[in-house]
Coordinates of C-alpha atoms and ligand atoms in Angstrom, one line a residue:
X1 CA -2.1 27.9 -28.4
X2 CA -2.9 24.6 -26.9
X3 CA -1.9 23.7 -23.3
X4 CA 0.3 20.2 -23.6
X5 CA -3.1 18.3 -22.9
X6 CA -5.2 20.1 -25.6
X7 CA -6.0 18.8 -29.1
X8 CA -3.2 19.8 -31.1
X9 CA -0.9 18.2 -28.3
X10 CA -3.2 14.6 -28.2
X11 CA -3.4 14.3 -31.7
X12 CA 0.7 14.9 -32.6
X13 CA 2.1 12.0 -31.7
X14 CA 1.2 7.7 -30.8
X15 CA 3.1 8.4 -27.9
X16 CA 1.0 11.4 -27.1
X17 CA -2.5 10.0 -28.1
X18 CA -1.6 6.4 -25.9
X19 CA -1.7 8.4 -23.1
X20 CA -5.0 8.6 -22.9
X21 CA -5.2 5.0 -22.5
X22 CA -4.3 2.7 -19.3
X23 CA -1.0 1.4 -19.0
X24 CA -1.9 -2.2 -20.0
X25 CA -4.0 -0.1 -23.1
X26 CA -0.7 1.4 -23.8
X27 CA 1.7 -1.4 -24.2
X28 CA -0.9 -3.2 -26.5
X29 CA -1.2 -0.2 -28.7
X30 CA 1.8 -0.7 -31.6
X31 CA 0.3 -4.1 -32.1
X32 CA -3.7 -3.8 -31.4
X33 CA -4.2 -0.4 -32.2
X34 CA -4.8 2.0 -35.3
X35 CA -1.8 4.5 -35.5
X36 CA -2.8 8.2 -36.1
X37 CA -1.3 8.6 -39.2
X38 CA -2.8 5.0 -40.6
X39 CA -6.0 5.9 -39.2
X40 CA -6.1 9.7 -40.8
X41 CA -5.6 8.2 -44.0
X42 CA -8.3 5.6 -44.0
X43 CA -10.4 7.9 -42.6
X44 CA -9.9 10.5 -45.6
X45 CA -10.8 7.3 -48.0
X46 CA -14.3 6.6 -46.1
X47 CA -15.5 10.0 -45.7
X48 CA -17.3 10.1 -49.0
X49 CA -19.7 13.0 -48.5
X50 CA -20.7 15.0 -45.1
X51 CA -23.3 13.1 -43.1
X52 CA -22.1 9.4 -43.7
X53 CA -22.0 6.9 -41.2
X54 CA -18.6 5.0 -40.6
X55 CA -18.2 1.7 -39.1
X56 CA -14.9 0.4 -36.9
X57 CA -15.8 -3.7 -36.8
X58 CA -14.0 -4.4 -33.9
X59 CA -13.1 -0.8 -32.3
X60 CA -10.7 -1.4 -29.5
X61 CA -10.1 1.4 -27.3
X62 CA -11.3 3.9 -29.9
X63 CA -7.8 5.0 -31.7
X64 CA -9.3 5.1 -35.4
X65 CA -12.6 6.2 -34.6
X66 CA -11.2 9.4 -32.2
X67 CA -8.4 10.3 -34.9
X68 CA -11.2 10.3 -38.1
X69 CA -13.8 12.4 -36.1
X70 CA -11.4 14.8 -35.3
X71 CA -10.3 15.2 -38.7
X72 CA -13.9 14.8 -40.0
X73 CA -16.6 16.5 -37.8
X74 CA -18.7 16.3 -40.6
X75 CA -19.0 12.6 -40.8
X76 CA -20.2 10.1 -38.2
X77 CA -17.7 7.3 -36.7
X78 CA -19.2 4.3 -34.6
X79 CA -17.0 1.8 -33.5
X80 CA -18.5 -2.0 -32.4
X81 CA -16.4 -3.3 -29.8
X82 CA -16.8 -6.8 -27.5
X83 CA -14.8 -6.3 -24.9
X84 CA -16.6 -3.7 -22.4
X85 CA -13.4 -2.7 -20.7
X86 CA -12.1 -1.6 -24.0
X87 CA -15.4 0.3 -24.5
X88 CA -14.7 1.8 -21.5
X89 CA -11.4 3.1 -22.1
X90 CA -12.4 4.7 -25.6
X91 CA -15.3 6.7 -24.2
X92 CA -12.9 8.1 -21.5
X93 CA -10.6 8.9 -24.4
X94 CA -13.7 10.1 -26.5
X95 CA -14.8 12.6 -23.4
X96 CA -10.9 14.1 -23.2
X97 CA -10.3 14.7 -26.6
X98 CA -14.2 16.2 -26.5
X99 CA -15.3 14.3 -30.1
X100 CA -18.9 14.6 -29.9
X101 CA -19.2 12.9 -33.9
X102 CA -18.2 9.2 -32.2
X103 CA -20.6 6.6 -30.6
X104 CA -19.1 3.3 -29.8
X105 CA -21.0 0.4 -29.2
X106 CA -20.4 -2.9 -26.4
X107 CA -21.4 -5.7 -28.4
X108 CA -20.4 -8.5 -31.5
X109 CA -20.6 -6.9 -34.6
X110 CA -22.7 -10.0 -35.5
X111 CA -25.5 -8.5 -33.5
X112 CA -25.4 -4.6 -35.1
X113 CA -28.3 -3.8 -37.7
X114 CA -25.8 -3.1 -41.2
X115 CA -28.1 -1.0 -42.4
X116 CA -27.3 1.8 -40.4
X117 CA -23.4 2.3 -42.0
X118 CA -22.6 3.5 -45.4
X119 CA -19.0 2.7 -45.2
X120 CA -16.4 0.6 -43.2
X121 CA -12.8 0.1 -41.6
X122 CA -11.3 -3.1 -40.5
X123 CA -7.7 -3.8 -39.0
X124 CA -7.8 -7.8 -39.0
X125 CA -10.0 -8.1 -35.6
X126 CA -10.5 -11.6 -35.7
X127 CA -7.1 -12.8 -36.3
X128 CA -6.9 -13.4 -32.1
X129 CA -8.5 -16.2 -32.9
X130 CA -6.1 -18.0 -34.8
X131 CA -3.1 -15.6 -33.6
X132 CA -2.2 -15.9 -30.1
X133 CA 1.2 -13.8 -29.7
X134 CA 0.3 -10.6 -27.1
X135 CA -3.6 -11.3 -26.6
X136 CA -5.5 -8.5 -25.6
X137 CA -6.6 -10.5 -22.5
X138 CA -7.4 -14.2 -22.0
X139 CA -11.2 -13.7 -20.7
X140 CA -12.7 -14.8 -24.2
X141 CA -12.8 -17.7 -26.1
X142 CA -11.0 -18.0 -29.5
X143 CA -10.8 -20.7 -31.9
X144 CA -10.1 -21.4 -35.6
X145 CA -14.2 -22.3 -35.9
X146 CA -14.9 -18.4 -34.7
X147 CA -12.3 -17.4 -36.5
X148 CA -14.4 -18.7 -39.6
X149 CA -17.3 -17.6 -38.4
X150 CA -16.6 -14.3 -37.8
X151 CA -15.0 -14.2 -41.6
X152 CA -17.9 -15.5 -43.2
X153 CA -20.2 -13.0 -41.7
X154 CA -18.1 -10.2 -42.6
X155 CA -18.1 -11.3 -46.1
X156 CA -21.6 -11.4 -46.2
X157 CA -22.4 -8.0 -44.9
X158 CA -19.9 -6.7 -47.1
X159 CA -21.7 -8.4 -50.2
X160 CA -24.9 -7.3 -49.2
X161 CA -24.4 -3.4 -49.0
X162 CA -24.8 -1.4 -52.4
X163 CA -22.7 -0.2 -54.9
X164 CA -20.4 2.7 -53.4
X165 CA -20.1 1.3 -50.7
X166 CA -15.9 2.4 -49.1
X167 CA -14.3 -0.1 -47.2
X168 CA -10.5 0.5 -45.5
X169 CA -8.5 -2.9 -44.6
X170 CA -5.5 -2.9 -42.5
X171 CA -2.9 -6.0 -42.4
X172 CA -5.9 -8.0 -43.9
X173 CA -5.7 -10.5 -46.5
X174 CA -7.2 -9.5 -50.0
X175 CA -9.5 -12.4 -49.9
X176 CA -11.6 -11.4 -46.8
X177 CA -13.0 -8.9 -49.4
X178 CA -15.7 -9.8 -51.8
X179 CA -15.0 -10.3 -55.2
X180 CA -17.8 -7.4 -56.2
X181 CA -14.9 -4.1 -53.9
X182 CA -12.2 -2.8 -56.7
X183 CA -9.1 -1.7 -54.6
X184 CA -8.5 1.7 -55.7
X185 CA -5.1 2.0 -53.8
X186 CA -2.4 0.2 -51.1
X187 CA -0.7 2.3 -48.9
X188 CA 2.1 1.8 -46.0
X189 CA 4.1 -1.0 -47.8
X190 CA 0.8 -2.7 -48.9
X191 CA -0.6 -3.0 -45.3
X192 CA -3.9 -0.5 -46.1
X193 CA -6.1 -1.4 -48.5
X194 CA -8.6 1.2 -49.9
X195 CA -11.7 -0.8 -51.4
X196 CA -15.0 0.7 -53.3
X197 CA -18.0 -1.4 -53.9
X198 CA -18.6 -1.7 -58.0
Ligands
SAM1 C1 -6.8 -5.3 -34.0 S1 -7.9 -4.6 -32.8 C2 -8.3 -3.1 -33.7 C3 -8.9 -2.0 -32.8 C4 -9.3 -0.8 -33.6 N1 -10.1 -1.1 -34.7 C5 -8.1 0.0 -34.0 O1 -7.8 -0.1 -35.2 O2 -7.4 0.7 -33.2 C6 -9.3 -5.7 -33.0 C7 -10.5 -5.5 -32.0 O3 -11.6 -6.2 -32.5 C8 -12.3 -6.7 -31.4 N2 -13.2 -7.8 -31.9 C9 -12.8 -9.0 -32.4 N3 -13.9 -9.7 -32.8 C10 -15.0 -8.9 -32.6 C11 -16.4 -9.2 -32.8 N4 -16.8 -10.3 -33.2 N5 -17.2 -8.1 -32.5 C12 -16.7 -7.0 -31.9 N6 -15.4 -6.7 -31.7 C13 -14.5 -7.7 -32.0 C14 -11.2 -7.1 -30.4 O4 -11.8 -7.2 -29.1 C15 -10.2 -6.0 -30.6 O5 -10.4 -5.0 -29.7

């Protein structure tokens, strides 16, 4: 039986799971971060075979890349993530729930090599630019140009990647995705979109 720190404890609950997180980390969590139940079921739509490679654009502290390795061991999760506090605080979360299948990355996703990721999850992470209720911080800049940016080069990587390619969308408008994804379902009141390159 687990002790009330161990896996089965972490993993049963937001509440539980947040803990791991600092208290600012915390209170950002029911509108920044992946819940576990939202992030288990995207998770079970991009693990398409044992050995693939799942992108997080924009990872946060870690919440849906920590959840799907846990339920996936079999599959490989990297989250790309700007902010290096952030980074920080979902490596200390990877090293107490011991996920070994994670690897998250400081960086813009703009600057990550596509060809390393089969498939892909994305919970809106560039609406702070165009969204300012409870920022994350104020330390970068955001602007309706980056905003654009960012959108553009998502929808190019997207396009580029071959047929078969799984994407899963959270609170994310259906026209960020390329015309050439079916969507193959929408769960939690239309909020997750489950996509498939044709
Ligand atoms: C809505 S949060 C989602 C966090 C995480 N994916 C989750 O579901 O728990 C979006 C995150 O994307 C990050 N982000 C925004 N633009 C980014 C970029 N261009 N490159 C890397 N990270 C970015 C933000 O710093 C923020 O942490």
């Amino acid at each position: 039986m687990d002790l009330p720190s161990g896996p089965s404890y972490i993993f049963s609950s937001d509440a539980a799971f947040d803990k791991l997180y600092s208290m600012r980390a915390q209170q950002l969590s029911s509108m920044h971060w992946t819940p576990l139940d939202i992030a288990m079921k995207a998770a079970e739509h991009l693990a398409g075979g044992p050995g693939r490679h799942i992108l997080d654009i924009g990872s946060g502290v870690g919440k849906f890349c920590i959840t799907a390795a846990h339920y996936f061991p079999d599959h490989f999760f990297y989250g790309v993530e700007q902010r290096k506090a952030l980074v920080d605080e979902a490596v200390i979360a990877q090293n107490a729930t011991k996920t070994t299948n994670v690897e998250f990355i400081h960086g813009n996703f703009t600057a990550l090599d596509m060809n390393r990721f089969d498939h892909f999850y994305f919970y809106n992470s560039f609406s702070e630019n165009i969204v300012h209720e409870k920022p994350i911080d104020n330390l970068l800049q955001t602007s309706p140009e980056i905003y654009e940016e960012y959108l553009s080069r998502f929808y190019e990587l997207l396009d580029d990647k071959p047929a078969g390619t799984r994407l899963a969308t959270y609170h994310c408008p259906d026209d960020y995705v390329p015309a050439g994804y079916k969507r193959l379902r929408q769960l939690a009141g239309g909020t997750l979109g489950f996509w498939v390159k044709q």
